[in-house]
Amino acid sequence: MNGPFPEAQRGLLASIGHLLTVDSVRVYRRPKIVHDAIWGTCEYDPWEAGLLDLPLLQRIRGLKQTGFAYLTYPAAEHSRFQHVLGVTHAASRVFDSLRRRRDADGVSPRAKQNKGALSEILDDRLASRNRVLLRLAGLVHDLGHSFLSHSSERIFGLIPPFPDLIGEVLRQHDKKPGAAEVVVYLLVTSSEWRDVVGRIWERCSGPGTPPTEDEWARIGRWVMGIEPEGPKKFLCDIVSGPVDADKLDYVARDAYFAGIPIAQDVDRFLSTVCIDRQTNPETTKEWWRLTLPLQKGINALEQLVMSKLVLYSYLYHHQKVRAAELTFERNLAREYLTQGRILGIEGVWDLFHVQDAHLYAVTGGRPGHNRAADVAYRVLPRRVVEFREQDVTLEEPDRARSIQEYRRLSSLSRPKSWDQYHQLLTYEDSLARQANLPDSSVIVDFPADPDYGDLESLVLPGRSPHEQATAKEHLSYGDWIQAYNKHRVYNRVFYFGDEKSLERLWTVLAEDFGARKLRLPERLQMWR
Amino acid sequence: MEQRRIAVEDLLALALQAAALSEGKERGEVWFTEEPATLHATLKGIRDRYQHVFPDLAELSFSGEGAFPYSPEVRQILGNLQLDGVIGRRNPSFDRFSPNIFAGTKQVVNDELRALFAEDPDGQKAFADLVEELRGKLIVKTG
């Protein structure tokens, strides 16, 4: 990719180059066995074990997978490192299952009509190469994260050159990747990365030659969910798609480490997942997609969606998790807008050699002078009020105007640019000042619609070549999600302050909402 | 043609409400299909045709690597509009959505359109065409 990519790549490599040293990489002759909490005994090939020794991969041991969730669920301290091991294992399990069942139900009836296209991918010699690439994609897919994972990604994704990089991918591929995925692409398409992998490959007796420049570019695209070759699209789907190895791992892992019981029958999923051939009506191009069959795969899909819904309800939307994430994000945004840096880090590329522990370093072990970093010490705001749309909008004849104002407020609190962050922080500070509180004491939170990962794009093939349905047509998950949105997604106002300031803030909020044709009924006060 | 800055979510909210109102139902329900292939293909066409007038439409991505174009941003926008009370999905199967039309919605929409296009007949025309396209391709039932 051209445009802003070459310069960004130079910037990234200049900042993380010191983590690409092979000095600490041991020589592996045999596969390495790892016991994982989710997948049990997992095997990693010698060159994979060598890669895992790289300081760049060891770094992600220090990035918590679920950000600040551990402040609420103490055991949720699992790392990105554990997750990439799981995804690597899961990716090859999916691939192996498809290969093993390629003459049976691993390939849908209409995909079987053009089996030749798949032989280039699933036949013995090429299959082993594709399996190697898939597992490497699993190993590298999260190397673009910085401290506290998605909490910082929402901020650094707005710092130049990320908007330009994402815009370039959008222009070229009609796909909007996450900022962390773009970092992975920049890394794995660099000559420095290829050189390091080549040396590890040699040391650890990798099969054949290490991945070529083209193969690394393909891995980088897979991580962003892009595969221009129709027959290979299902490989990309295994890495990043509606039912990918990433989801298989993190749904089970996040629930397990948070201590939230969920039912996810991975064996059933692996025995039903299949390749389907789908035709884009606009371009008439054929795409081989990873999906689940209509009749046999519904249960596995249902479990996956339900598990994610439970995770939103218990974990991702938990009020203390939101309080921690938003305190962190708002204060990172404030620091960037006023000082052009985040947590003291000036250059955006320097974010990719730090770990979560950077927060403790910023506080110097003495919380009290940096609100973003203090979150690590669980210095969190309290709820003033929590509400849903139906709780605060007015009835007729003011209903239309009231909903319009509600929407303006919710849009304001879901910033997508620095201008919008500036407007939001100004609004929150104005509330704080009116309540005689210092700036950055008030946070207004309207969570966005939960992300279930492109499930609506999933097409489920039937028993005959012409039978198919979207997931939505055959699953009631749409009902669950919409009901969850309507009744369980709460907006909140948080504040830092004492009991006295709470009284003042309540009055200020009631006035502000009143001016917006919204109401704050007494019953909505949580902790007054 | 002059370019107008209006966030995609705001543009779609306004266009859906305007389309429902233009069915002549100031109260009552106008249902739009949420069947993924029709919905996403229609909005992709709208993005491609109107982004020179409303440049923020270019923020929508539509992956064409499957049976129909698909935009995760469209899915999220509809979810946000539901959370915000702009649309409802009260029907049993949730395969349709309906803009919530109240007594004052027409006035609210007209006020917004005036603020956006008061001295901009080209923008007004483009918006009207966009609304017509939504009506023609997505409305499945009025009642």
XYZ file of C-alpha atoms in Angstrom:
671
model
C 0.000 0.000 0.000
C 1.335 3.419 -0.859
C 0.120 6.888 0.149
C 1.031 7.575 3.775
C 2.142 3.973 4.414
C 5.892 4.051 3.667
C 6.553 7.020 5.950
C 4.385 5.561 8.716
C 6.251 2.279 8.430
C 9.591 4.052 8.846
C 8.241 5.832 11.936
C 6.976 2.604 13.482
C 10.188 0.679 12.848
C 12.302 3.517 14.232
C 10.355 3.249 17.502
C 10.076 -0.510 17.919
C 13.212 -1.675 16.115
C 14.945 -2.445 19.424
C 12.259 -5.066 20.163
C 13.152 -6.978 17.034
C 16.442 -8.304 18.352
C 16.975 -12.057 18.085
C 19.493 -12.143 20.956
C 16.919 -13.590 23.335
C 15.539 -16.085 20.826
C 16.465 -19.635 21.745
C 17.136 -22.383 19.225
C 14.161 -24.739 19.099
C 14.426 -28.125 17.429
C 11.141 -29.606 18.601
C 7.620 -28.242 18.888
C 6.914 -26.413 22.131
C 4.037 -27.615 24.284
C 2.008 -25.011 26.139
C -0.863 -25.716 28.494
C -3.587 -23.145 28.001
C -6.521 -22.481 30.322
C -9.006 -22.534 27.433
C -7.632 -24.943 24.846
C -5.631 -27.336 27.027
C -2.454 -28.743 25.531
C -1.342 -26.721 22.528
C 1.640 -27.325 20.281
C 3.734 -24.593 18.669
C 6.209 -25.302 15.897
C 9.878 -24.485 16.535
C 9.849 -21.312 14.417
C 6.679 -20.168 16.192
C 8.330 -20.741 19.548
C 11.310 -18.732 18.296
C 9.036 -15.864 17.251
C 7.350 -15.926 20.654
C 10.764 -15.278 22.220
C 11.091 -11.962 20.374
C 10.838 -9.000 22.774
C 8.126 -7.579 20.495
C 5.884 -10.579 21.177
C 6.894 -10.837 24.833
C 5.751 -7.212 25.201
C 2.117 -8.191 24.842
C 2.314 -10.289 28.009
C 2.049 -6.850 29.624
C -1.151 -5.823 27.833
C -4.373 -6.894 29.515
C -6.835 -8.372 27.050
C -9.914 -6.742 28.586
C -8.412 -3.404 29.578
C -9.690 -2.217 32.941
C -12.167 -5.086 33.447
C -9.794 -6.514 36.079
C -10.705 -3.626 38.388
C -14.184 -5.154 38.600
C -13.476 -8.824 37.907
C -10.153 -9.357 39.692
C -9.222 -12.503 37.772
C -9.645 -10.829 34.373
C -5.935 -10.120 34.160
C -5.404 -12.344 31.128
C -3.061 -10.903 28.552
C -2.945 -10.371 24.807
C -0.115 -12.921 24.807
C -2.405 -15.675 26.112
C -4.995 -14.644 23.555
C -2.656 -14.817 20.541
C -1.538 -18.288 21.623
C -5.205 -19.283 21.731
C -6.058 -17.721 18.370
C -3.066 -19.400 16.726
C -4.220 -22.762 18.047
C -7.873 -22.127 17.158
C -7.013 -20.971 13.622
C -5.277 -24.244 12.798
C -8.048 -26.272 14.470
C -10.588 -24.619 12.151
C -8.354 -25.140 9.113
C -7.638 -28.783 10.005
C -11.327 -29.457 10.493
C -12.166 -27.991 7.069
C -9.465 -30.077 5.396
C -10.444 -33.264 7.155
C -14.078 -32.824 6.132
C -13.455 -31.394 2.668
C -15.110 -34.325 0.928
C -18.003 -34.346 3.360
C -19.685 -31.416 5.095
C -16.608 -29.191 5.420
C -17.547 -27.752 2.030
C -21.106 -26.645 1.223
C -22.979 -28.299 -1.686
C -22.562 -25.264 -3.943
C -18.888 -24.874 -3.070
C -18.422 -28.523 -4.030
C -19.658 -27.624 -7.505
C -16.371 -25.817 -8.001
C -14.020 -27.909 -5.900
C -11.114 -27.212 -8.223
C -10.721 -23.704 -6.859
C -10.179 -25.125 -3.392
C -7.658 -27.769 -4.363
C -5.024 -25.070 -4.761
C -5.526 -24.214 -1.122
C -6.394 -27.478 0.587
C -4.218 -29.983 -1.307
C -1.390 -31.428 0.768
C 1.651 -29.343 -0.158
C -0.158 -26.025 -0.410
C -2.322 -26.754 2.603
C 0.672 -27.055 4.886
C 1.955 -23.697 3.637
C -1.425 -22.032 4.134
C -1.613 -23.541 7.615
C 1.765 -21.990 8.443
C 0.569 -18.575 7.214
C -2.697 -18.830 9.145
C -0.897 -19.615 12.391
C 1.554 -16.772 11.831
C -1.406 -14.445 11.327
C -2.755 -15.627 14.668
C 0.591 -14.944 16.345
C 0.965 -11.397 15.017
C -2.659 -10.226 14.890
C -2.573 -8.262 18.161
C 0.937 -6.794 18.020
C -0.551 -3.391 17.149
C -2.071 -2.849 20.579
C -0.800 -0.336 23.088
C -1.531 -0.043 26.815
C -4.975 -1.181 27.954
C -5.772 -2.498 24.467
C -8.941 -0.973 23.006
C -9.098 1.813 25.608
C -6.000 3.459 24.151
C -6.786 2.387 20.558
C -9.872 4.612 20.528
C -7.558 7.559 21.214
C -4.413 6.789 19.222
C -6.598 5.914 16.216
C -7.386 9.643 15.969
C -3.760 10.781 16.075
C -2.098 11.481 12.710
C -1.264 9.639 10.571
C -3.862 7.021 11.591
C -6.910 8.762 10.054
C -4.997 8.994 6.751
C -3.819 5.379 6.944
C -7.317 4.087 7.668
C -8.707 6.362 4.931
C -6.227 4.932 2.446
C -7.296 1.344 3.224
C -10.906 2.443 2.905
C -10.240 3.982 -0.514
C -8.332 0.964 -1.799
C -10.324 -1.904 -0.284
C -13.667 -0.450 0.870
C -12.845 -1.692 4.355
C -12.295 0.304 7.537
C -9.678 -1.436 9.683
C -8.970 -0.775 13.340
C -5.899 1.357 14.084
C -4.181 -1.564 15.849
C -4.687 -3.729 12.743
C -3.022 -1.073 10.582
C -0.004 -1.178 12.905
C 0.265 -4.944 12.342
C 0.143 -4.420 8.579
C 2.899 -1.794 8.779
C 5.018 -4.152 10.868
C 4.703 -7.380 8.919
C 5.192 -5.755 5.522
C 8.505 -4.216 6.588
C 11.859 -5.581 5.447
C 13.095 -5.426 9.068
C 10.363 -7.861 10.137
C 11.050 -10.223 7.243
C 14.722 -10.160 8.075
C 14.123 -11.077 11.726
C 11.677 -13.833 10.838
C 14.163 -15.162 8.279
C 16.863 -15.432 10.952
C 14.513 -17.186 13.380
C 13.388 -19.518 10.593
C 16.973 -20.480 9.915
C 17.778 -21.032 13.596
C 14.696 -23.120 14.257
C 14.693 -25.102 11.004
C 11.440 -23.749 9.595
C 9.970 -25.687 6.651
C 10.992 -24.513 3.188
C 11.530 -20.800 3.019
C 10.181 -18.196 5.438
C 7.111 -16.273 4.235
C 7.834 -14.105 1.239
C 7.127 -10.398 0.957
C 3.826 -11.202 -0.784
C 2.859 -13.730 1.859
C 3.478 -11.256 4.682
C 1.421 -8.651 2.823
C -1.358 -11.233 2.623
C -1.088 -11.935 6.373
C -1.210 -8.184 7.035
C -4.349 -7.883 4.912
C -5.973 -10.867 6.633
C -5.514 -9.147 9.981
C -7.425 -6.174 8.524
C -10.097 -8.553 7.136
C -9.063 -8.134 3.505
C -8.422 -10.865 0.894
C -8.751 -9.882 -2.758
C -8.600 -13.487 -4.094
C -12.038 -15.121 -3.963
C -10.964 -18.735 -3.230
C -8.691 -17.611 -0.385
C -11.267 -15.463 1.375
C -12.149 -18.242 3.828
C -8.545 -18.219 5.075
C -8.929 -14.515 5.819
C -12.254 -15.298 7.515
C -10.484 -17.700 9.870
C -8.291 -14.796 11.030
C -10.831 -11.991 10.807
C -14.421 -12.719 9.843
C -17.917 -13.171 11.261
C -17.037 -16.501 12.930
C -13.266 -16.234 13.270
C -10.678 -17.841 15.514
C -10.277 -14.502 17.291
C -13.903 -14.595 18.479
C -13.731 -18.294 19.325
C -10.874 -17.555 21.669
C -11.735 -14.227 23.258
C -15.367 -15.036 24.008
C -14.331 -18.167 25.898
C -11.237 -16.564 27.450
C -12.831 -13.292 28.590
C -15.711 -15.204 30.197
C -13.434 -17.768 31.835
C -11.063 -15.238 33.373
C -13.834 -12.905 34.454
C -15.506 -15.869 36.150
C -18.675 -15.599 34.055
C -20.125 -19.032 33.215
C -21.093 -19.347 29.554
C -21.848 -22.305 27.328
C -19.767 -22.515 24.193
C -19.446 -25.898 22.513
C -16.247 -25.405 20.527
C -16.132 -29.038 19.401
C -19.584 -28.680 17.894
C -18.511 -25.490 16.155
C -15.419 -27.176 14.730
C -17.429 -30.147 13.491
C -19.936 -27.984 11.615
C -17.945 -24.993 10.314
C -17.736 -25.045 6.518
C -16.633 -23.290 3.344
C -19.380 -21.831 1.161
C -19.198 -20.312 -2.315
C -21.009 -16.998 -2.565
C -21.422 -14.711 -5.543
C -21.388 -10.957 -5.304
C -24.320 -9.898 -7.512
C -22.690 -6.566 -8.454
C -19.336 -7.882 -9.600
C -20.406 -11.527 -10.210
C -17.157 -12.466 -8.512
C -17.195 -15.652 -6.409
C -16.032 -15.694 -2.819
C -15.260 -18.766 -0.708
C -16.439 -17.847 2.780
C -16.113 -19.449 6.189
C -19.577 -19.969 7.614
C -21.882 -22.416 9.351
C -24.455 -24.602 7.580
C -28.109 -23.660 7.897
C -29.410 -26.869 9.425
C -26.497 -28.103 11.524
C -24.709 -24.917 12.442
C -27.446 -22.860 14.050
C -26.799 -24.129 17.579
C -23.106 -23.291 17.440
C -23.850 -19.834 16.092
C -26.562 -19.267 18.663
C -24.149 -20.099 21.466
C -21.539 -17.729 20.112
C -23.978 -14.817 19.898
C -25.552 -15.519 23.282
C -22.124 -15.748 24.903
C -21.170 -12.382 23.504
C -24.441 -10.876 24.670
C -23.755 -12.188 28.178
C -20.267 -10.675 28.050
C -21.705 -7.276 27.127
C -24.225 -7.483 29.915
C -21.821 -8.644 32.642
C -18.476 -7.319 31.549
C -18.087 -4.799 28.729
C -21.072 -2.666 29.814
C -20.523 -3.044 33.569
C -20.799 0.426 35.089
C -17.392 0.282 36.809
C -15.697 -0.994 33.658
C -17.260 1.889 31.698
C -16.272 4.352 34.442
C -12.646 3.204 34.279
C -12.414 3.151 30.489
C -14.028 6.554 30.038
C -11.965 8.208 32.761
C -8.880 6.889 31.012
C -10.006 7.858 27.494
C -11.287 11.314 28.389
C -8.062 12.212 30.159
C -5.889 10.841 27.362
C -7.903 12.987 24.947
C -7.556 16.013 27.202
C -3.780 15.537 27.408
C -3.471 15.147 23.651
C -5.608 18.213 22.928
C -3.669 20.415 25.336
C -0.168 18.973 25.131
C -0.034 16.907 21.948
C 0.981 13.688 23.748
C -0.647 10.852 25.672
C 0.573 9.708 29.088
C 3.732 11.690 28.470
C 4.502 9.892 25.198
C 5.155 12.397 22.410
C 5.520 10.280 19.282
C 2.578 8.114 18.318
C 4.839 5.211 17.295
C 6.384 5.081 20.765
C 3.049 3.774 22.002
C 3.915 0.395 20.515
C 6.802 -0.518 22.751
C 5.113 0.233 26.098
C 2.953 -1.961 28.318
C 0.102 -1.384 30.786
C 2.724 -0.869 33.506
C 3.454 2.496 31.895
C 0.485 3.821 33.891
C 2.240 3.017 37.171
C 5.413 4.631 35.851
C 3.481 7.817 35.061
C 2.126 8.037 38.610
C 5.598 7.401 40.034
C 3.895 5.161 42.558
C 1.989 8.158 43.932
C -1.509 8.465 42.568
C -3.074 11.903 42.653
C -1.626 13.941 39.829
C -2.679 12.145 36.636
C -6.308 11.074 36.470
C -5.790 8.777 33.459
C -2.934 6.884 35.099
C -4.668 6.866 38.492
C -7.271 4.498 37.064
C -4.637 1.793 37.548
C -5.087 2.397 41.300
C -8.842 2.134 40.904
C -9.395 5.826 41.444
C -12.793 5.858 39.758
C -15.747 8.214 39.504
C -19.145 7.385 40.988
C -22.498 7.209 39.255
C -24.752 10.212 39.601
C -27.552 8.780 37.546
C -28.250 6.079 34.988
C -31.012 6.074 32.422
C -32.284 4.876 29.061
C -33.964 6.900 26.342
C -37.451 5.990 27.533
C -36.596 7.160 31.057
C -35.758 10.772 30.193
C -37.539 11.807 27.000
C -40.839 13.676 27.284
C -44.264 12.494 26.198
C -46.433 14.183 23.556
C -46.674 16.975 22.491
C -42.925 17.438 23.172
C -41.782 13.947 22.287
C -40.263 14.662 18.842
C -38.226 17.635 20.062
C -37.213 15.712 23.171
C -35.885 12.753 21.146
C -34.021 15.157 18.864
C -32.282 16.701 21.887
C -31.584 13.282 23.384
C -29.938 12.286 20.145
C -27.804 15.431 20.096
C -26.588 14.609 23.587
C -25.826 10.987 22.761
C -23.949 11.986 19.564
C -21.950 14.495 21.592
C -20.868 11.781 24.012
C -19.708 9.377 21.279
C -16.840 11.427 19.801
C -15.184 10.276 16.585
C -12.793 13.195 15.977
C -10.687 15.645 17.951
C -13.219 18.416 17.260
C -15.942 16.258 18.759
C -13.743 15.384 21.757
C -13.151 19.093 22.292
C -16.897 19.781 22.257
C -17.586 16.921 24.658
C -14.889 17.903 27.145
C -16.126 21.507 27.038
C -19.668 20.329 27.811
C -18.591 18.034 30.644
C -16.390 20.753 32.150
C -19.228 23.258 31.966
C -21.373 20.862 34.027
C -18.514 20.421 36.493
C -17.889 24.156 36.861
C -21.551 24.907 37.442
C -21.415 22.355 40.261
C -18.252 23.985 41.658
C -16.183 20.974 40.678
C -12.816 21.118 38.943
C -12.468 20.341 35.221
C -12.521 16.665 34.230
C -14.744 15.770 37.200
C -17.816 14.857 35.151
C -18.248 12.161 32.485
C -21.386 11.675 30.392
C -21.581 8.170 28.930
C -23.886 6.986 26.148
C -22.553 3.539 25.103
C -22.709 2.859 21.364
C -24.583 -0.075 19.862
C -22.747 -3.277 20.862
C -20.548 -4.832 18.194
C -21.342 -8.462 17.428
C -18.768 -8.694 14.677
C -20.444 -8.624 11.271
C -22.777 -11.524 12.062
C -25.414 -9.919 9.860
C -23.169 -10.464 6.865
C -23.141 -14.216 7.454
C -24.878 -16.323 4.796
C -25.725 -19.885 5.872
C -25.784 -22.452 3.037
C -28.476 -25.119 2.987
C -28.509 -28.757 1.855
C -29.042 -27.900 -1.801
C -26.899 -25.495 -3.845
C -29.711 -22.938 -4.049
C -30.814 -22.982 -0.423
C -29.401 -20.259 1.799
C -30.401 -17.836 4.512
C -28.880 -15.000 6.450
C -28.195 -15.636 10.104
C -30.864 -13.103 10.942
C -33.579 -15.060 9.156
C -33.034 -18.234 11.129
C -31.869 -17.063 14.502
C -33.779 -15.044 16.995
C -30.561 -13.289 17.966
C -31.839 -10.075 16.421
C -34.630 -10.099 19.008
C -32.236 -10.655 21.909
C -29.865 -7.934 20.774
C -32.591 -5.379 20.157
C -34.282 -6.218 23.443
C -30.918 -5.878 25.193
C -30.352 -2.499 23.532
C -33.810 -1.258 24.442
C -33.887 -2.350 28.047
C -30.388 -3.075 29.315
C -27.995 -0.529 27.809
C -27.797 2.261 30.372
C -26.397 5.735 29.848
C -24.718 7.208 32.877
C -23.272 10.358 34.313
C -20.215 9.816 36.516
C -18.469 12.295 38.792
C -15.444 12.718 41.030
C -16.444 14.528 44.185
C -18.043 14.357 47.618
C -21.646 14.110 48.820
C -22.102 17.880 48.830
C -20.979 18.261 45.235
C -23.306 15.418 44.289
C -26.290 17.491 45.404
C -25.054 20.453 43.362
C -24.331 18.323 40.310
C -27.778 16.781 40.441
C -29.327 20.246 40.351
C -27.065 21.309 37.462
C -27.906 18.162 35.502
C -31.625 18.550 36.082
C -31.424 22.124 34.750
C -29.277 21.131 31.762
C -31.606 18.271 30.866
C -34.630 20.526 31.352
C -33.216 23.037 28.880
C -32.844 20.141 26.441
C -36.464 19.070 26.850
C -35.366 16.013 28.839
C -36.289 15.148 32.411
C -34.396 13.572 35.271
C -37.040 11.978 37.490
C -36.151 11.596 41.156
C -36.263 7.818 40.857
C -33.288 7.897 38.504
C -30.951 9.158 41.203
C -28.750 6.246 42.065
C -26.619 7.360 44.948
C -27.942 10.686 46.083
C -21.250 20.764 -6.490
C -20.733 22.301 -3.056
C -19.968 19.821 -0.272
C -21.974 19.811 2.952
C -20.686 18.489 6.270
C -23.305 16.471 8.048
C -22.419 13.344 10.017
C -23.630 10.137 8.339
C -25.678 9.168 11.373
C -27.434 12.555 11.354
C -27.973 12.426 7.596
C -29.529 8.956 7.724
C -31.691 9.811 10.732
C -33.044 12.850 8.945
C -33.494 11.038 5.623
C -35.356 8.115 7.211
C -37.682 10.453 9.061
C -38.249 12.512 5.908
C -38.959 9.352 3.906
C -41.481 8.147 6.477
C -43.176 11.557 6.564
C -43.365 11.711 2.799
C -45.551 8.604 2.901
C -48.183 10.974 4.223
C -48.226 9.355 7.646
C -47.653 11.993 10.266
C -48.686 9.405 12.836
C -48.443 5.660 12.366
C -45.831 3.281 11.158
C -43.783 3.132 7.979
C -41.632 0.029 7.868
C -38.229 -0.170 6.171
C -36.676 -3.537 5.407
C -33.660 -4.552 7.421
C -33.007 -7.574 5.223
C -29.195 -7.288 5.011
C -28.711 -7.708 1.242
C -31.326 -5.082 0.274
C -30.471 -2.646 3.049
C -26.706 -2.648 2.521
C -26.859 -2.669 -1.288
C -29.205 0.334 -1.214
C -27.023 2.290 1.167
C -23.901 1.438 -0.812
C -25.584 2.877 -3.888
C -26.505 5.988 -1.920
C -22.934 6.358 -0.655
C -21.534 6.036 -4.158
C -24.001 8.470 -5.726
C -24.213 11.169 -3.064
C -20.797 11.353 -1.429
C -19.795 14.228 -3.700
C -22.619 16.215 -2.090
C -22.429 14.758 1.436
C -18.739 13.819 1.817
C -19.173 12.181 5.229
C -20.935 9.308 3.443
C -17.458 8.249 2.321
C -16.829 7.073 5.901
C -19.086 4.084 5.245
C -17.238 0.984 4.128
C -18.965 -1.781 2.172
C -17.118 -5.039 1.917
C -18.009 -6.703 -1.381
C -16.282 -9.989 -0.514
C -19.431 -12.074 -0.162
C -23.026 -12.580 -1.232
C -23.912 -8.901 -0.759
C -22.144 -5.659 0.118
C -21.982 -5.248 3.865
C -21.179 -2.256 6.042
C -20.472 -2.658 9.770
C -20.928 1.115 10.101
C -24.506 0.910 8.777
C -25.307 -1.792 11.312
C -23.919 0.364 14.092
C -25.714 3.503 12.914
C -29.077 1.704 12.968
C -28.266 0.331 16.426
C -27.399 3.806 17.686
C -30.560 5.263 16.153
C -32.552 2.633 18.005
C -30.751 3.363 21.275
C -31.541 7.044 20.730
C -35.251 6.464 20.098
C -35.132 7.634 16.464
C -36.199 4.267 15.068
C -38.091 1.360 16.547
C -37.804 -2.354 15.911
C -40.912 -3.426 17.728
C -42.095 -5.983 15.191
C -41.777 -9.652 16.165
C -39.003 -10.671 13.801
C -36.879 -7.510 13.890
C -36.336 -7.719 10.142
C -37.826 -4.246 9.720
C -37.462 -0.919 11.398
C -39.665 2.123 11.556
C -38.768 5.747 12.227
C -40.620 6.932 15.322
C -42.999 9.596 14.042
C -44.685 11.821 16.615
C -46.941 14.855 16.495
C -43.998 17.244 16.272
C -41.681 15.200 14.042
C -42.667 17.029 10.856
C -41.827 20.374 12.442
C -38.525 19.075 13.830
C -37.498 17.636 10.454
C -38.518 20.799 8.593
C -36.530 22.945 11.033
C -33.454 20.801 10.497
C -33.827 20.847 6.729
C -34.205 24.630 6.753
C -31.076 24.984 8.871
C -29.149 22.738 6.491
C -30.442 23.798 3.086
C -32.046 27.234 3.485
C -29.857 28.824 0.830
C -28.716 25.666 -0.868
C -31.171 24.432 -3.509
C -28.645 21.932 -4.915
C -28.169 20.328 -1.505
C -31.915 20.305 -0.988
C -32.441 18.593 -4.339
C -29.769 15.971 -3.622
C -31.309 15.273 -0.216
C -34.771 14.936 -1.756
C -33.418 12.458 -4.334
C -31.702 10.465 -1.601
C -34.935 10.306 0.394
C -36.814 9.184 -2.708
C -34.313 6.375 -3.196
C -34.752 5.213 0.392
C -38.522 5.266 -0.079
C -38.444 3.367 -3.333
C -36.015 0.660 -2.282
C -36.467 0.125 1.444
C -40.067 0.856 2.450
C -41.953 -2.411 2.672
C -45.124 -1.514 4.501
C -47.093 1.425 5.794
C -49.884 1.201 8.296
